[in-house]
Amino acid sequence: MIKAELPDNTPVDWSDWHTPLRQFTEATGLVTSAYDAAGVRHIGPLTGSRMSALLAERSTLWAEDGPGTAFERALVQQACAQADSASGQFGEGFRVCAQPLLLRGQVYGVLVFGWRFADFSSPLACERIAKQIGLAGHLLWNEARLDAPVSDKRMSTYAGLLKTLSSTLDRQRETIDDLTRVNRTRELFLAAVSHEMRTPLSALSMRIEILLRTTPDLPPKAVSGLESMRVHVRQEAGMVEDLIDAARTLTGQMSITRTRVVLGQVLRDAISTVEPHAHAKQIQIRVTPADYGDPIRFDADGRRLQQVIWNLLFNAVKFTPVGGVIRITIRRLDGMVEIDITDSGQGIEAEDLPHVFGAFRLQQHDNATGLGLGLYIARRIVELHEGTLSVSSAGRGQGATFSIRLPVVAELPSRP
């Protein structure tokens, strides 16, 4: 992949220009090349006619030290100096044009095109041009007499088409550059703010715990207020942790530490965290098979997998009505294990299914809280384990099923 540097040291990928310039060349029959602002040719010469192919293959016109290359570089310097189009005539009739490429008002390259006669040539003119470029005059004349000239008006039309093409590509490049800069700034801001928020919340949580544990004579209302504050601080701390995880995901810094873990233990730990919330809503959590997948072993980050399952279970509890049921089903499938978490809750509309795992996506119905980052983070954790996380739902009021698929390392014999 050939690259050059913009004036601000931003790399330019010239391979983006290969296809459009080849198409332009074939459509117009002109010869086209692409130079950087220093006069280095990165693409071309691309030929679009029998005559130009002859010049490229049999003459020294576009050799590194050839007269055509020197002529093009002079046009490149002129186009760069005036940040505008330039043109000239080589020999007796070859018209050549140069068009600057601009990014944020700075010239980063020049497109050179043309090398066609503006009028019908003559054997004598072809002889003189051929002598300059080390080619037999009769060979050039044989092709030139069959090559239709390109009038000034048509050349202007071609120049306009190329300018439109280059402007479109450069606007796209600017837009992509803007988006990249905005995304990077957002990610760094999110990471910095998340870390700055974690410190005061930790200090506040510690002070609340100290007051509750070391001050026995607090009035009931004060105790109630402190306990309420503890709950809110934990909620805020959970959201900050989600922000930090999201920032790590966006910046590519999230990682996992693999050890040998037992699926059953991961599952039990996650369920125990969610059980108080489920009991408060009289929701049953049923696991199949009854051994919770104890025979199944992973090389995985147990804490992160527990975070995934906890998140899915917490969502299931949150969106399942009082007295509902959550079913956890474990299956072995071709070296993989599938963990389905199915609830009897509000379900997900078909048009919302493709967006469930997006960042900052919140359910708009029934007890929607948090930042909408949990599922986004959960999918990334599963993907780091070379697995997949998907969702299905029959629609509103029909519940939902979240399916985790993970590679299995080993399976122990079932207990008698």
Coordinates of C-alpha atoms in Angstrom, one line a residue, residues 47-389:
T47 CA -3.2 4.6 -20.6
G48 CA -6.5 4.6 -22.3
S49 CA -5.7 4.3 -26.0
R50 CA -3.5 2.4 -28.4
M51 CA -1.3 5.5 -29.0
S52 CA -0.7 6.1 -25.3
A53 CA 0.0 2.4 -24.8
L54 CA 2.6 2.6 -27.5
L55 CA 4.2 5.6 -25.8
A56 CA 4.2 3.9 -22.4
E57 CA 5.7 0.6 -23.8
R58 CA 8.1 1.7 -26.5
S59 CA 9.3 5.2 -25.7
T60 CA 11.2 7.0 -22.9
L61 CA 8.4 9.6 -22.5
W62 CA 7.4 8.6 -19.0
A63 CA 10.6 7.1 -17.8
E64 CA 11.8 8.4 -14.4
D65 CA 14.2 10.8 -16.2
G66 CA 12.1 11.0 -19.4
P67 CA 10.9 14.3 -20.9
G68 CA 7.3 13.6 -20.3
T69 CA 7.9 13.0 -16.6
A70 CA 9.9 16.2 -16.3
F71 CA 7.0 18.1 -18.1
E72 CA 4.4 16.6 -15.8
R73 CA 6.5 17.5 -12.7
A74 CA 6.7 21.1 -13.9
L75 CA 2.9 21.2 -14.1
V76 CA 2.7 19.7 -10.7
Q77 CA 4.9 22.4 -9.2
Q78 CA 2.7 25.1 -11.0
A79 CA -0.6 23.5 -9.7
C80 CA 0.8 23.3 -6.2
A81 CA 2.1 26.9 -6.2
Q82 CA -1.2 28.4 -7.3
A83 CA -3.5 25.7 -5.7
D84 CA -5.3 25.7 -9.0
S85 CA -5.4 23.9 -12.3
A86 CA -2.5 24.2 -14.8
S87 CA -2.0 23.1 -18.4
G88 CA 0.6 23.1 -21.1
Q89 CA 1.5 21.6 -24.5
F90 CA 4.3 19.1 -25.0
G91 CA 5.9 19.1 -28.4
E92 CA 3.6 19.9 -31.3
G93 CA 0.1 19.2 -30.0
F94 CA 0.1 17.0 -26.9
R95 CA -2.1 18.8 -24.4
V96 CA -1.5 18.0 -20.7
C97 CA -3.5 19.3 -17.7
A98 CA -2.8 19.2 -14.0
Q99 CA -5.4 19.5 -11.2
P100 CA -4.5 19.9 -7.5
L101 CA -6.0 17.7 -4.8
L102 CA -7.0 19.6 -1.7
L103 CA -7.7 18.4 1.8
R104 CA -8.8 21.1 4.3
G105 CA -7.5 23.8 1.9
Q106 CA -4.0 22.2 1.6
V107 CA -2.6 20.7 -1.6
Y108 CA -1.6 17.1 -0.9
G109 CA -1.3 15.9 -4.5
V110 CA -1.9 16.6 -8.2
L111 CA -3.7 14.6 -10.9
V112 CA -2.1 14.9 -14.3
F113 CA -4.1 14.0 -17.4
G114 CA -4.2 14.4 -21.2
W115 CA -1.5 13.5 -23.6
R116 CA -3.8 13.6 -26.6
F117 CA -3.6 15.8 -29.7
A118 CA -5.9 18.8 -29.8
D119 CA -6.0 18.5 -33.6
F120 CA -5.1 16.0 -36.3
S121 CA -1.3 15.6 -36.4
S122 CA 1.0 15.2 -39.3
P123 CA 3.8 12.8 -40.1
L124 CA 6.4 15.6 -39.7
A125 CA 5.1 16.6 -36.3
C126 CA 5.0 12.9 -35.2
E127 CA 8.6 12.5 -36.4
R128 CA 9.8 15.5 -34.3
I129 CA 8.0 14.3 -31.2
A130 CA 9.2 10.7 -31.7
K131 CA 12.8 11.9 -31.9
Q132 CA 12.5 13.5 -28.4
I133 CA 11.3 10.3 -26.8
G134 CA 13.4 7.7 -28.6
L135 CA 10.6 6.3 -30.8
A136 CA 10.5 5.6 -34.5
G137 CA 8.5 8.3 -36.1
H138 CA 6.5 6.1 -38.4
L139 CA 5.3 4.0 -35.4
L140 CA 3.9 7.1 -33.7
W141 CA 2.3 8.3 -37.0
N142 CA 0.6 5.0 -37.6
E143 CA -1.2 5.3 -34.3
A144 CA -1.7 9.1 -34.2
R145 CA -3.5 9.2 -37.6
L146 CA -6.1 6.7 -36.2
D147 CA -6.4 8.5 -32.9
A148 CA -9.3 11.0 -32.8
P149 CA -8.2 14.4 -31.5
V150 CA -9.6 15.8 -28.3
S151 CA -10.9 19.4 -28.7
D152 CA -10.4 22.1 -26.1
K153 CA -14.1 22.0 -25.3
R154 CA -14.0 18.2 -24.7
M155 CA -10.9 18.5 -22.7
S156 CA -12.6 21.1 -20.5
T157 CA -15.5 18.7 -20.0
Y158 CA -13.1 15.9 -19.0
A159 CA -11.4 18.3 -16.6
G160 CA -14.7 19.2 -15.0
L161 CA -15.6 15.5 -14.6
L162 CA -12.3 14.8 -12.9
K163 CA -12.6 17.8 -10.7
T164 CA -16.1 16.6 -9.5
L165 CA -14.7 13.1 -8.9
S166 CA -11.7 14.4 -6.9
S167 CA -13.8 16.8 -4.9
T168 CA -16.2 14.0 -4.0
L169 CA -13.4 11.7 -2.9
D170 CA -11.7 14.4 -0.9
R171 CA -14.9 15.4 0.8
Q172 CA -15.4 11.8 1.8
R173 CA -11.8 11.7 3.1
E174 CA -12.5 14.9 5.1
T175 CA -15.7 13.5 6.5
I176 CA -14.0 10.2 7.6
D177 CA -11.2 12.2 9.1
D178 CA -13.7 14.3 11.1
L179 CA -15.6 11.3 12.3
T180 CA -12.4 9.6 13.4
R181 CA -11.3 12.6 15.3
V182 CA -14.7 13.1 17.0
N183 CA -14.8 9.4 17.9
R184 CA -11.3 9.4 19.3
T185 CA -12.0 12.6 21.3
R186 CA -15.2 11.1 22.7
E187 CA -13.5 7.9 23.7
L188 CA -10.7 9.6 25.5
F189 CA -13.2 12.0 27.2
L190 CA -15.3 9.1 28.3
A191 CA -12.4 7.2 29.7
A192 CA -11.0 10.2 31.6
V193 CA -14.4 11.3 33.1
S194 CA -15.2 7.7 34.1
H195 CA -12.0 7.5 36.1
E196 CA -12.5 10.9 37.7
M197 CA -16.0 9.9 38.8
R198 CA -14.8 6.6 40.4
T199 CA -12.6 8.2 43.1
P200 CA -15.2 10.4 44.8
L201 CA -17.8 7.7 44.7
S202 CA -15.4 5.3 46.4
A203 CA -14.6 7.8 49.1
L204 CA -18.3 8.5 49.7
S205 CA -19.2 4.8 49.9
M206 CA -16.4 4.3 52.4
R207 CA -17.6 7.1 54.7
I208 CA -21.2 5.8 54.6
E209 CA -20.0 2.3 55.6
I210 CA -17.9 3.8 58.4
L211 CA -20.9 5.8 59.8
L212 CA -23.2 2.8 59.7
R213 CA -20.7 0.5 61.4
T214 CA -19.1 2.7 64.0
T215 CA -22.0 5.0 65.1
P216 CA -24.5 2.8 67.1
D217 CA -26.7 5.6 68.4
L218 CA -27.8 7.1 65.1
P219 CA -31.5 7.9 64.9
P220 CA -33.6 5.5 62.8
K221 CA -34.2 8.2 60.2
A222 CA -30.5 8.8 59.9
V223 CA -29.8 5.1 59.5
S224 CA -32.6 4.8 56.9
G225 CA -31.2 7.8 55.0
L226 CA -27.6 6.4 55.0
E227 CA -28.8 3.0 53.8
S228 CA -30.7 4.7 51.0
M229 CA -27.6 6.7 50.2
R230 CA -25.6 3.5 50.1
V231 CA -28.0 2.0 47.6
H232 CA -27.8 5.1 45.3
V233 CA -24.0 5.3 45.6
R234 CA -23.8 1.6 44.5
Q235 CA -26.1 2.3 41.6
E236 CA -23.9 5.2 40.6
A237 CA -20.8 3.2 41.0
G238 CA -22.2 0.5 38.8
M239 CA -23.0 3.0 36.1
V240 CA -19.4 4.4 36.3
E241 CA -18.0 0.9 36.0
D242 CA -20.2 0.4 32.9
L243 CA -18.8 3.7 31.5
I244 CA -15.2 2.6 32.2
D245 CA -15.9 -0.8 30.5
A246 CA -17.5 0.9 27.5
A247 CA -14.5 3.3 27.2
R248 CA -12.1 0.3 27.3
T249 CA -14.2 -1.4 24.6
L250 CA -14.3 1.7 22.4
T251 CA -10.5 2.3 22.7
G252 CA -9.7 -1.4 22.3
Q253 CA -8.3 -1.6 25.8
M254 CA -10.7 -4.2 27.2
S255 CA -9.0 -7.5 27.8
I256 CA -9.6 -10.8 29.6
T257 CA -7.4 -13.0 31.8
R258 CA -8.0 -16.7 31.1
T259 CA -7.9 -19.4 33.7
R260 CA -9.6 -22.8 33.9
V261 CA -13.1 -22.2 35.2
V262 CA -16.2 -24.3 35.8
L263 CA -19.4 -23.2 34.1
G264 CA -21.5 -24.4 37.1
Q265 CA -19.6 -22.1 39.5
V266 CA -19.8 -19.1 37.2
L267 CA -23.5 -19.7 36.8
R268 CA -24.2 -20.1 40.6
D269 CA -22.2 -17.0 41.5
A270 CA -24.2 -14.9 38.9
I271 CA -27.5 -16.3 40.1
S272 CA -26.7 -15.6 43.8
T273 CA -26.1 -12.0 42.9
V274 CA -29.5 -11.6 41.2
E275 CA -31.6 -13.8 43.5
P276 CA -32.6 -11.1 46.0
H277 CA -34.0 -9.0 43.2
A278 CA -35.9 -12.0 41.8
H279 CA -37.3 -13.0 45.2
A280 CA -38.5 -9.4 45.7
K281 CA -40.7 -9.8 42.5
Q282 CA -41.6 -13.5 43.2
I283 CA -39.8 -14.6 40.1
Q284 CA -38.6 -18.2 39.8
I285 CA -35.2 -19.0 38.2
R286 CA -35.1 -22.5 36.8
V287 CA -31.9 -24.1 35.6
T288 CA -31.6 -27.1 33.2
P289 CA -29.8 -29.4 33.7
A290 CA -29.9 -29.5 37.4
D291 CA -26.1 -29.8 37.7
Y292 CA -25.8 -26.2 36.4
G293 CA -23.2 -27.3 33.9
D294 CA -20.6 -28.5 36.5
P295 CA -18.9 -30.9 34.0
I296 CA -18.2 -28.1 31.5
R297 CA -14.8 -26.4 31.8
F298 CA -13.5 -23.2 30.0
D299 CA -10.3 -21.4 29.6
A300 CA -11.9 -18.1 30.3
D301 CA -12.1 -15.0 32.5
G302 CA -14.5 -16.3 35.1
R303 CA -15.2 -12.8 36.6
R304 CA -16.0 -11.4 33.1
L305 CA -18.3 -14.3 32.2
Q306 CA -20.1 -13.9 35.5
Q307 CA -20.6 -10.3 34.6
V308 CA -22.2 -11.3 31.3
I309 CA -24.6 -13.8 32.9
W310 CA -25.4 -11.4 35.8
N311 CA -26.2 -8.6 33.4
L312 CA -28.5 -10.9 31.3
L313 CA -30.2 -12.2 34.4
F314 CA -30.6 -8.7 35.9
N315 CA -32.3 -7.5 32.7
A316 CA -34.5 -10.5 32.7
V317 CA -35.6 -9.8 36.3
K318 CA -36.1 -6.1 35.5
F319 CA -38.4 -6.7 32.5
T320 CA -40.3 -9.7 33.9
P321 CA -43.5 -9.0 35.8
V322 CA -44.2 -10.2 39.3
G323 CA -44.6 -14.0 39.5
G324 CA -42.8 -14.6 36.2
V325 CA -40.3 -17.3 35.3
I326 CA -36.7 -17.1 34.1
R327 CA -35.3 -20.3 32.5
I328 CA -31.6 -21.0 32.0
T329 CA -30.9 -23.9 29.6
I330 CA -27.5 -25.3 29.0
R331 CA -26.7 -27.4 25.8
R332 CA -23.6 -28.8 24.2
L333 CA -23.3 -28.2 20.4
D334 CA -20.2 -29.3 18.4
G335 CA -17.5 -28.2 20.8
M336 CA -19.5 -25.3 21.9
V337 CA -21.8 -24.7 24.9
E338 CA -25.0 -22.7 24.5
I339 CA -26.5 -20.9 27.5
D340 CA -30.0 -19.7 26.9
I341 CA -31.6 -17.2 29.3
T342 CA -35.3 -17.0 28.6
D343 CA -37.7 -14.7 30.5
S344 CA -41.5 -14.3 30.4
G345 CA -41.3 -10.5 30.3
Q346 CA -42.3 -7.7 28.0
G347 CA -40.4 -9.0 25.0
I348 CA -38.7 -7.0 22.2
E349 CA -40.3 -5.6 19.1
A350 CA -38.9 -7.0 15.8
E351 CA -37.7 -3.6 14.7
D352 CA -35.7 -3.2 18.0
L353 CA -33.9 -6.5 17.9
P354 CA -31.0 -5.4 15.6
H355 CA -30.3 -2.5 18.0
V356 CA -30.4 -4.3 21.4
F357 CA -26.6 -4.5 21.7
G358 CA -25.9 -0.9 20.8
A359 CA -24.2 1.4 23.2
F360 CA -26.5 3.7 25.2
R361 CA -29.6 1.8 24.1
L362 CA -32.3 1.9 26.8
Q363 CA -35.6 0.1 26.8
Q364 CA -38.4 2.7 26.7
H365 CA -40.9 0.6 28.6
D366 CA -41.4 -0.5 32.2
N367 CA -38.7 0.3 34.6
A368 CA -36.0 1.4 32.1
T369 CA -33.0 2.5 34.1
G370 CA -29.2 2.7 33.8
L371 CA -27.1 3.9 30.9
G372 CA -27.9 1.2 28.3
L373 CA -24.4 -0.1 28.2
G374 CA -24.8 -3.5 29.9
L375 CA -25.6 -5.5 26.8
Y376 CA -23.1 -3.7 24.7
I377 CA -20.3 -4.6 27.1
A378 CA -21.6 -8.2 27.5
R379 CA -21.4 -8.9 23.8
R380 CA -17.9 -7.5 23.7
I381 CA -16.8 -9.8 26.6
V382 CA -18.3 -12.8 24.9
E383 CA -16.5 -11.9 21.6
L384 CA -13.2 -11.7 23.5
H385 CA -13.8 -15.3 24.4
E386 CA -14.3 -16.2 20.7
G387 CA -18.0 -16.7 21.4
T388 CA -21.3 -15.0 20.3
L389 CA -24.2 -13.4 22.1

